[in-house]
Coordinates of C-alpha atoms and ligand atoms in Angstrom, one line a residue:
M26 CA 13.0 2.1 25.4
A27 CA 12.7 1.8 21.8
Y28 CA 15.1 -0.9 20.4
N29 CA 17.2 -0.8 17.1
F30 CA 16.7 -3.7 15.5
D31 CA 17.5 -2.5 12.2
E32 CA 21.2 -1.9 13.9
I33 CA 23.8 -4.3 11.8
I34 CA 26.4 -5.9 14.1
D35 CA 29.8 -7.2 13.1
R36 CA 30.2 -10.1 14.3
S37 CA 33.1 -11.3 12.3
N38 CA 36.6 -13.0 14.6
T39 CA 34.1 -13.0 18.2
G40 CA 33.8 -16.4 18.4
S41 CA 30.6 -16.5 16.7
I42 CA 28.7 -19.4 15.3
K43 CA 26.7 -18.6 13.8
W44 CA 29.4 -16.0 11.6
H45 CA 31.9 -18.4 10.4
Y46 CA 33.3 -17.8 7.0
D47 CA 35.3 -15.8 5.6
D48 CA 33.8 -14.0 3.2
D49 CA 30.3 -12.2 3.2
T50 CA 28.6 -14.7 3.5
I51 CA 24.7 -14.5 5.2
P52 CA 23.9 -17.0 7.8
L53 CA 20.3 -17.5 7.7
W54 CA 20.7 -20.5 10.5
V55 CA 21.5 -22.2 13.4
A56 CA 19.3 -20.8 16.6
D57 CA 21.0 -17.9 17.2
M58 CA 19.5 -13.7 16.8
D59 CA 21.2 -11.5 15.3
F60 CA 20.0 -8.6 17.8
K61 CA 22.3 -7.4 20.7
A62 CA 20.2 -8.1 24.2
A63 CA 18.3 -6.0 26.1
Q64 CA 19.4 -3.0 27.8
P65 CA 19.1 -3.9 32.0
I66 CA 20.3 -7.5 30.8
L67 CA 23.9 -5.3 29.7
D68 CA 23.6 -3.4 32.4
S69 CA 23.6 -6.4 35.0
V70 CA 26.6 -7.5 33.3
Q71 CA 27.8 -4.0 33.8
R72 CA 26.9 -4.1 37.2
V73 CA 28.8 -7.5 38.2
V74 CA 31.6 -6.4 36.2
E75 CA 32.3 -3.1 37.7
H76 CA 31.3 -4.7 41.8
G77 CA 34.8 -6.8 40.5
I78 CA 34.9 -9.9 42.7
L79 CA 33.7 -12.4 40.9
G80 CA 33.1 -15.6 43.3
Y81 CA 30.9 -18.6 43.7
T82 CA 28.2 -17.7 43.7
K83 CA 24.4 -19.7 44.2
P84 CA 20.8 -18.3 43.6
T85 CA 19.0 -16.5 45.4
E86 CA 15.8 -15.4 46.8
G87 CA 14.9 -13.0 43.8
L88 CA 15.6 -15.3 40.9
Y89 CA 14.4 -18.3 41.8
E90 CA 11.5 -15.7 42.6
S91 CA 11.7 -13.7 39.1
I92 CA 11.1 -17.1 37.3
I93 CA 8.3 -17.9 39.7
N94 CA 6.2 -14.7 38.4
W95 CA 7.4 -15.5 34.6
H96 CA 6.1 -18.6 34.6
G97 CA 3.6 -17.8 37.1
S98 CA 2.0 -14.7 35.0
R99 CA 2.6 -15.8 31.8
Y100 CA 1.1 -19.3 31.8
D101 CA -0.4 -19.7 34.7
L102 CA 2.2 -22.0 35.3
A103 CA 2.7 -22.6 39.7
L104 CA 6.0 -22.9 40.4
E105 CA 7.7 -23.1 44.4
K106 CA 11.9 -22.5 45.2
Q107 CA 11.5 -27.0 45.9
N108 CA 10.0 -27.4 41.9
I109 CA 12.3 -25.3 40.3
L110 CA 16.9 -26.9 39.0
F111 CA 19.3 -25.5 37.0
S112 CA 22.1 -26.9 33.9
P113 CA 23.8 -26.1 32.2
G114 CA 21.7 -25.7 28.3
V115 CA 18.7 -27.4 27.4
V116 CA 20.6 -30.4 25.5
P117 CA 22.5 -30.9 28.7
S118 CA 19.4 -32.1 30.4
L119 CA 17.9 -33.8 28.2
A120 CA 20.9 -36.8 28.3
L121 CA 20.5 -35.9 32.0
M122 CA 16.6 -37.8 31.3
M123 CA 17.4 -40.0 29.3
H124 CA 19.3 -41.2 33.8
V125 CA 16.0 -40.3 35.2
F126 CA 14.0 -41.9 33.3
T127 CA 15.5 -44.6 30.7
E128 CA 18.2 -47.9 31.1
I129 CA 20.4 -48.3 28.6
G130 CA 18.9 -50.1 25.8
D131 CA 14.7 -48.2 26.7
A132 CA 13.1 -46.9 23.7
V133 CA 12.3 -42.9 23.7
L134 CA 10.3 -41.6 20.8
V135 CA 11.0 -38.3 19.1
N136 CA 9.5 -37.0 16.5
D137 CA 10.6 -36.9 13.2
P138 CA 11.1 -33.6 12.1
I139 CA 12.6 -33.1 15.4
Y140 CA 15.4 -30.5 16.7
T141 CA 18.2 -33.1 16.0
P142 CA 19.9 -33.5 19.4
F143 CA 17.0 -35.3 20.3
M144 CA 17.6 -37.9 17.8
T145 CA 21.7 -38.0 18.9
K146 CA 21.7 -38.0 22.9
T147 CA 19.3 -40.7 22.5
Q148 CA 21.5 -42.9 20.8
Q149 CA 25.1 -41.5 22.4
N150 CA 23.3 -41.9 26.0
G151 CA 22.6 -46.3 24.3
R152 CA 18.6 -45.8 23.9
T153 CA 17.3 -47.2 20.7
L154 CA 15.7 -44.1 19.2
I155 CA 12.1 -45.2 17.9
T156 CA 10.2 -41.8 16.1
S157 CA 7.1 -41.0 15.0
A158 CA 6.7 -38.9 11.8
L159 CA 4.7 -35.7 11.6
K160 CA 1.7 -35.4 10.1
E161 CA 1.7 -32.4 7.2
V162 CA -1.5 -30.3 7.2
D163 CA -3.1 -27.6 5.2
S164 CA 0.6 -26.6 5.8
K165 CA 0.9 -27.4 8.8
L166 CA 2.8 -30.0 11.5
H167 CA 0.1 -32.7 13.4
L168 CA 1.2 -35.1 15.5
D169 CA -0.2 -39.0 14.6
M170 CA -1.3 -39.4 17.6
E171 CA -2.2 -43.0 16.0
D172 CA 1.3 -43.5 15.0
I173 CA 2.8 -43.2 18.4
E174 CA 0.2 -46.1 20.1
A175 CA 1.3 -48.3 18.3
K176 CA 5.4 -46.9 18.6
I177 CA 5.2 -46.9 22.9
V178 CA 3.4 -50.2 22.2
E179 CA 5.5 -52.4 20.1
H180 CA 8.7 -50.4 20.8
K181 CA 7.7 -50.5 25.6
V182 CA 9.1 -47.3 25.0
K183 CA 10.5 -45.5 28.2
L184 CA 10.4 -42.1 27.6
Y185 CA 9.0 -39.7 25.4
L186 CA 11.0 -36.6 23.6
L187 CA 8.2 -33.2 22.9
C188 CA 9.2 -30.4 21.7
N189 CA 6.2 -27.3 22.5
P190 CA 6.9 -25.4 21.0
H191 CA 7.8 -27.6 17.8
N192 CA 11.7 -27.2 16.5
P193 CA 11.8 -26.8 13.6
G194 CA 8.3 -27.5 12.7
G195 CA 6.9 -23.9 14.0
R196 CA 3.7 -25.3 15.8
V197 CA 2.5 -24.3 19.0
W198 CA 1.0 -27.6 19.9
T199 CA -2.3 -27.4 21.2
K200 CA -4.2 -27.2 24.8
D201 CA -6.5 -30.1 23.1
E202 CA -3.3 -31.9 21.2
L203 CA -1.1 -31.4 24.2
K204 CA -3.8 -33.7 26.2
G205 CA -4.3 -36.4 23.3
L206 CA -0.8 -37.2 24.2
L207 CA -1.1 -37.0 28.1
T208 CA -3.7 -39.4 28.0
L209 CA -1.7 -41.5 25.4
C210 CA 1.6 -42.1 27.3
K211 CA -0.5 -42.2 30.8
K212 CA -2.4 -44.7 29.8
H213 CA 1.7 -46.9 28.9
N214 CA 3.0 -45.6 31.8
V215 CA 5.9 -43.2 29.1
A216 CA 8.2 -40.7 30.7
I217 CA 7.5 -36.9 28.6
V218 CA 10.2 -34.9 28.9
S219 CA 9.1 -31.4 27.1
D220 CA 12.1 -29.0 25.7
E221 CA 10.0 -25.8 26.0
I222 CA 12.7 -23.4 25.4
H223 CA 10.6 -21.8 22.5
Q224 CA 7.6 -21.5 24.7
D225 CA 8.9 -16.8 25.5
L226 CA 8.8 -16.7 21.7
T227 CA 5.4 -18.5 20.4
L228 CA 3.8 -15.3 18.2
S229 CA 0.3 -13.1 17.7
G230 CA -2.4 -15.7 17.9
H231 CA -1.4 -18.7 20.1
K232 CA -1.5 -19.3 23.2
F233 CA 1.8 -21.7 24.9
V234 CA 0.5 -24.1 27.2
P235 CA 3.8 -25.1 29.7
F236 CA 2.5 -29.4 29.7
L237 CA 3.7 -29.8 33.1
K238 CA 0.7 -27.6 34.0
L239 CA -2.0 -30.2 31.8
A240 CA 0.3 -33.4 33.4
D241 CA 0.1 -31.5 36.3
A242 CA -4.1 -31.0 36.7
A243 CA -4.2 -35.0 35.4
G244 CA -2.1 -35.9 38.5
Y245 CA 0.7 -37.5 35.9
A246 CA 2.9 -35.1 37.5
H247 CA 5.2 -38.0 39.1
R248 CA 6.5 -38.5 35.5
V249 CA 6.3 -35.6 33.8
V250 CA 9.7 -33.1 33.8
S251 CA 9.7 -29.3 31.2
L252 CA 13.0 -28.2 30.7
T253 CA 13.6 -24.2 29.7
S254 CA 16.0 -21.9 29.9
M255 CA 16.4 -17.5 28.8
T256 CA 18.8 -17.8 26.0
K257 CA 17.0 -18.5 23.3
T258 CA 13.8 -15.7 24.5
F259 CA 16.2 -13.1 25.6
N260 CA 19.6 -14.2 22.5
V261 CA 22.1 -14.7 25.7
A262 CA 22.7 -17.7 24.0
G263 CA 26.8 -17.6 24.8
I264 CA 25.8 -17.1 28.8
K265 CA 24.5 -20.6 28.8
G266 CA 22.5 -21.6 31.6
S267 CA 18.4 -23.1 31.7
M268 CA 15.8 -24.2 34.0
I269 CA 14.1 -28.4 35.1
F270 CA 10.5 -27.5 35.9
A271 CA 9.5 -31.0 38.3
K272 CA 6.6 -31.0 40.4
D273 CA 7.0 -34.0 42.6
D274 CA 9.4 -34.1 45.6
A275 CA 10.5 -38.4 44.6
L276 CA 11.3 -36.7 40.7
I277 CA 12.6 -33.7 41.5
K278 CA 15.6 -35.7 44.2
K279 CA 16.4 -38.2 42.0
I280 CA 17.0 -35.2 39.5
S281 CA 19.3 -33.5 41.6
Q282 CA 21.4 -36.5 42.9
Q283 CA 21.2 -37.9 38.9
Q284 CA 22.6 -34.1 38.5
H285 CA 25.4 -34.2 42.1
L286 CA 26.5 -38.0 40.0
N287 CA 28.2 -35.0 38.0
D288 CA 28.3 -31.9 40.3
E289 CA 26.7 -30.5 36.8
Y290 CA 23.8 -28.8 39.1
E291 CA 25.2 -25.3 38.8
L292 CA 25.5 -22.1 36.6
N293 CA 28.2 -19.4 37.0
L294 CA 26.9 -15.9 38.7
F295 CA 27.1 -14.9 34.8
A296 CA 24.3 -16.9 33.8
Y297 CA 22.3 -16.2 37.1
T298 CA 22.7 -12.4 37.0
V299 CA 21.2 -12.4 32.9
M300 CA 18.6 -14.6 33.8
Q301 CA 16.8 -12.7 37.0
S302 CA 17.3 -9.5 34.7
A303 CA 15.8 -11.4 31.7
Y304 CA 12.7 -12.5 33.6
E305 CA 13.0 -9.3 35.9
E306 CA 13.1 -6.2 33.1
G307 CA 13.0 -8.6 29.7
G308 CA 9.4 -8.1 28.8
E309 CA 9.6 -5.1 27.0
W310 CA 12.8 -6.1 24.7
L311 CA 10.9 -9.7 24.5
E312 CA 7.3 -8.0 22.9
Q313 CA 9.4 -5.6 20.5
V314 CA 11.9 -8.0 19.4
L315 CA 8.5 -10.5 18.6
A316 CA 7.1 -7.4 17.0
Y317 CA 10.1 -7.1 14.7
I318 CA 10.0 -10.9 14.5
E319 CA 6.9 -10.8 13.0
K320 CA 7.3 -8.4 10.3
N321 CA 10.4 -10.6 9.2
I322 CA 8.4 -13.8 9.2
D323 CA 5.5 -11.6 6.6
I324 CA 8.5 -10.3 4.2
T325 CA 10.1 -13.7 4.0
L326 CA 6.7 -14.6 2.8
D327 CA 5.4 -12.7 0.6
F328 CA 8.7 -13.2 -1.0
L329 CA 8.9 -16.5 -1.9
A330 CA 5.0 -16.3 -3.1
W331 CA 6.8 -13.7 -5.1
H332 CA 9.9 -14.9 -6.7
L333 CA 10.0 -18.8 -5.1
P334 CA 6.0 -20.0 -5.1
D335 CA 7.2 -23.6 -5.6
I336 CA 8.7 -24.0 -2.7
K337 CA 6.5 -24.3 0.4
V338 CA 6.3 -22.6 3.2
M339 CA 5.4 -23.3 6.6
R340 CA 4.7 -20.1 8.6
P341 CA 5.5 -20.3 12.6
E342 CA 3.5 -19.6 14.7
A343 CA 6.0 -19.9 17.2
S344 CA 9.9 -18.8 16.6
Y345 CA 11.4 -17.1 14.3
L346 CA 12.6 -20.5 11.9
I347 CA 10.7 -21.5 9.3
W348 CA 10.7 -24.8 7.7
L349 CA 10.8 -24.8 4.4
D350 CA 9.3 -27.5 1.7
C351 CA 12.2 -27.5 -1.7
S352 CA 11.4 -30.1 -3.5
A353 CA 10.8 -28.7 -6.3
Y354 CA 14.2 -27.1 -6.4
G355 CA 16.1 -30.5 -5.7
E356 CA 16.6 -33.7 -5.4
D357 CA 19.6 -34.3 -2.9
D358 CA 20.1 -32.9 0.7
Q359 CA 23.7 -32.0 0.2
A360 CA 23.0 -29.8 -3.9
L361 CA 20.9 -27.9 -1.9
Y362 CA 22.7 -26.7 0.5
D363 CA 25.9 -26.3 -1.2
K364 CA 24.0 -24.5 -3.7
L365 CA 22.9 -21.7 -1.5
R366 CA 25.9 -21.9 0.5
A367 CA 28.1 -21.5 -3.3
A368 CA 25.2 -17.7 -3.3
K369 CA 26.1 -16.9 0.1
V370 CA 23.1 -18.2 1.8
E371 CA 23.8 -20.8 4.7
L372 CA 20.3 -22.5 5.3
N373 CA 19.8 -25.4 7.6
S374 CA 20.2 -28.4 6.0
G375 CA 15.7 -29.9 6.6
I376 CA 17.4 -34.2 6.4
K377 CA 19.4 -32.5 10.0
Y378 CA 16.7 -33.1 11.4
G379 CA 15.0 -36.5 10.8
S380 CA 14.1 -38.5 7.2
E381 CA 11.0 -35.8 7.6
G382 CA 13.1 -32.9 6.2
H383 CA 14.0 -34.7 2.4
L384 CA 14.4 -31.6 0.9
K385 CA 13.9 -29.1 3.5
M386 CA 15.7 -26.1 4.6
R387 CA 15.4 -24.2 8.2
L388 CA 15.7 -20.5 7.4
N389 CA 15.8 -18.3 10.0
V390 CA 15.0 -14.5 9.6
A391 CA 15.9 -13.4 13.0
C392 CA 17.9 -10.7 11.6
P393 CA 18.4 -6.2 11.3
E394 CA 15.3 -6.5 7.4
A395 CA 18.3 -5.6 5.2
L396 CA 20.4 -8.6 6.2
L397 CA 17.2 -10.3 5.0
R398 CA 16.7 -9.3 2.5
E399 CA 19.8 -10.0 0.6
G400 CA 20.0 -13.3 2.0
L401 CA 16.4 -13.7 0.3
N402 CA 18.0 -12.2 -2.9
R403 CA 20.5 -14.8 -2.4
V404 CA 18.5 -18.2 -2.0
Y405 CA 16.4 -16.7 -5.1
A406 CA 19.7 -16.0 -7.2
A407 CA 20.8 -19.9 -6.3
F408 CA 16.8 -21.5 -7.3
S409 CA 15.6 -19.1 -10.1
D410 CA 18.3 -20.3 -12.4
N411 CA 16.5 -23.0 -12.6
Q412 CA 17.5 -26.7 -11.7
K413 CA 13.3 -26.7 -11.5
T414 CA 13.1 -30.6 -11.5
G415 CA 9.5 -29.8 -11.7
Ligands
PLP501 C1 14.4 -27.3 20.7 C2 15.4 -26.1 21.1 N1 16.2 -27.8 23.0 C3 17.3 -26.9 23.0 C4 18.0 -26.0 22.9 C5 19.4 -25.4 23.2 O1 19.6 -25.8 24.2 P1 21.0 -24.9 25.0 O2 21.5 -24.0 24.4 O3 20.1 -24.5 26.7 O4 21.6 -27.1 25.5 C6 18.2 -25.3 21.0 C7 18.4 -24.7 20.1 O5 18.1 -24.5 19.8 C8 16.4 -25.7 20.6 O6 16.2 -25.4 19.4

């Protein structure tokens, strides 16, 4: 079926985190799309409601098969049932991994900029946060291998949290980049947790490589875990639910034991249902939404190049999030954010993603085109009054 992503759906008074205003501000921030979910997903939920029994539920063989087929056919990642655990979310799993791979006080390395919970979960769990700045070359972020190795050695890093594809920079790390990182971590016996929640939002011209596949081939699977979910891909984040993949039996046992300490190994009936229908029947919706997102990215890049050429834009290789360098329009992060809010449009302030996010903003284009265009007009209104610092 053909989906209509132009439809504007009123999300006010639904408890939406994204639409939290009492005026007509346009949200171009948190990573959530303003599109209705795929019809097969909605139908699967409907079937559960019609059945009427919402009792204790466990993952079915069909669910495991759907996960195995999705990852095998799309990414050539060979999984078996015993490689898969469930978790209420990727962020809870990031926190869990601190306990699997490290002790209190141990050093955990993350890149800067990075999705905020990589930093906060490390610190909240009493680990020492070490950062390695990504290098910008030709409007793209790159891993700084020399810096990463130096930090690993200097701080005796135990765990590296990788974001693949990268949020907020939108990089889909290439096989060579990932292999380089793997070689480094293996050399220094650093465990790697790869957050791959944006894997399915890889855009045309780029290829997502699961880190676990490389680790397995390199004989390092006992030190690598990947985390992913259907929630970002299919815009069902309110459902909550994610997966943990590990290919080493002893490691998966250790993770499972850690999960059982807090009884956090189960999902709810709707999460299992949505996960299975998404992986079995969501492909058509995903293909269409990605085409719509690519069009919105083009619209945004054209608009900014024409109206606000002093904003330096990073074209994403995955996801609907665009990383903008707004340093020409201010010297203070809060003032930049406030200026946009005053123009009734909200973007994420880049500084929330680490010090490399200073004077950057993250813009979400996953909304109906009409909303996006009005949001961009407001960004223009906020910045065009001049305030350019030169
Ligand atoms: C890189 C990354 N990891 C994790 C999450 C959230 O995962 P969850 O909702 O499963 O905790 C997000 C949401 O934007 C994300 O961008």
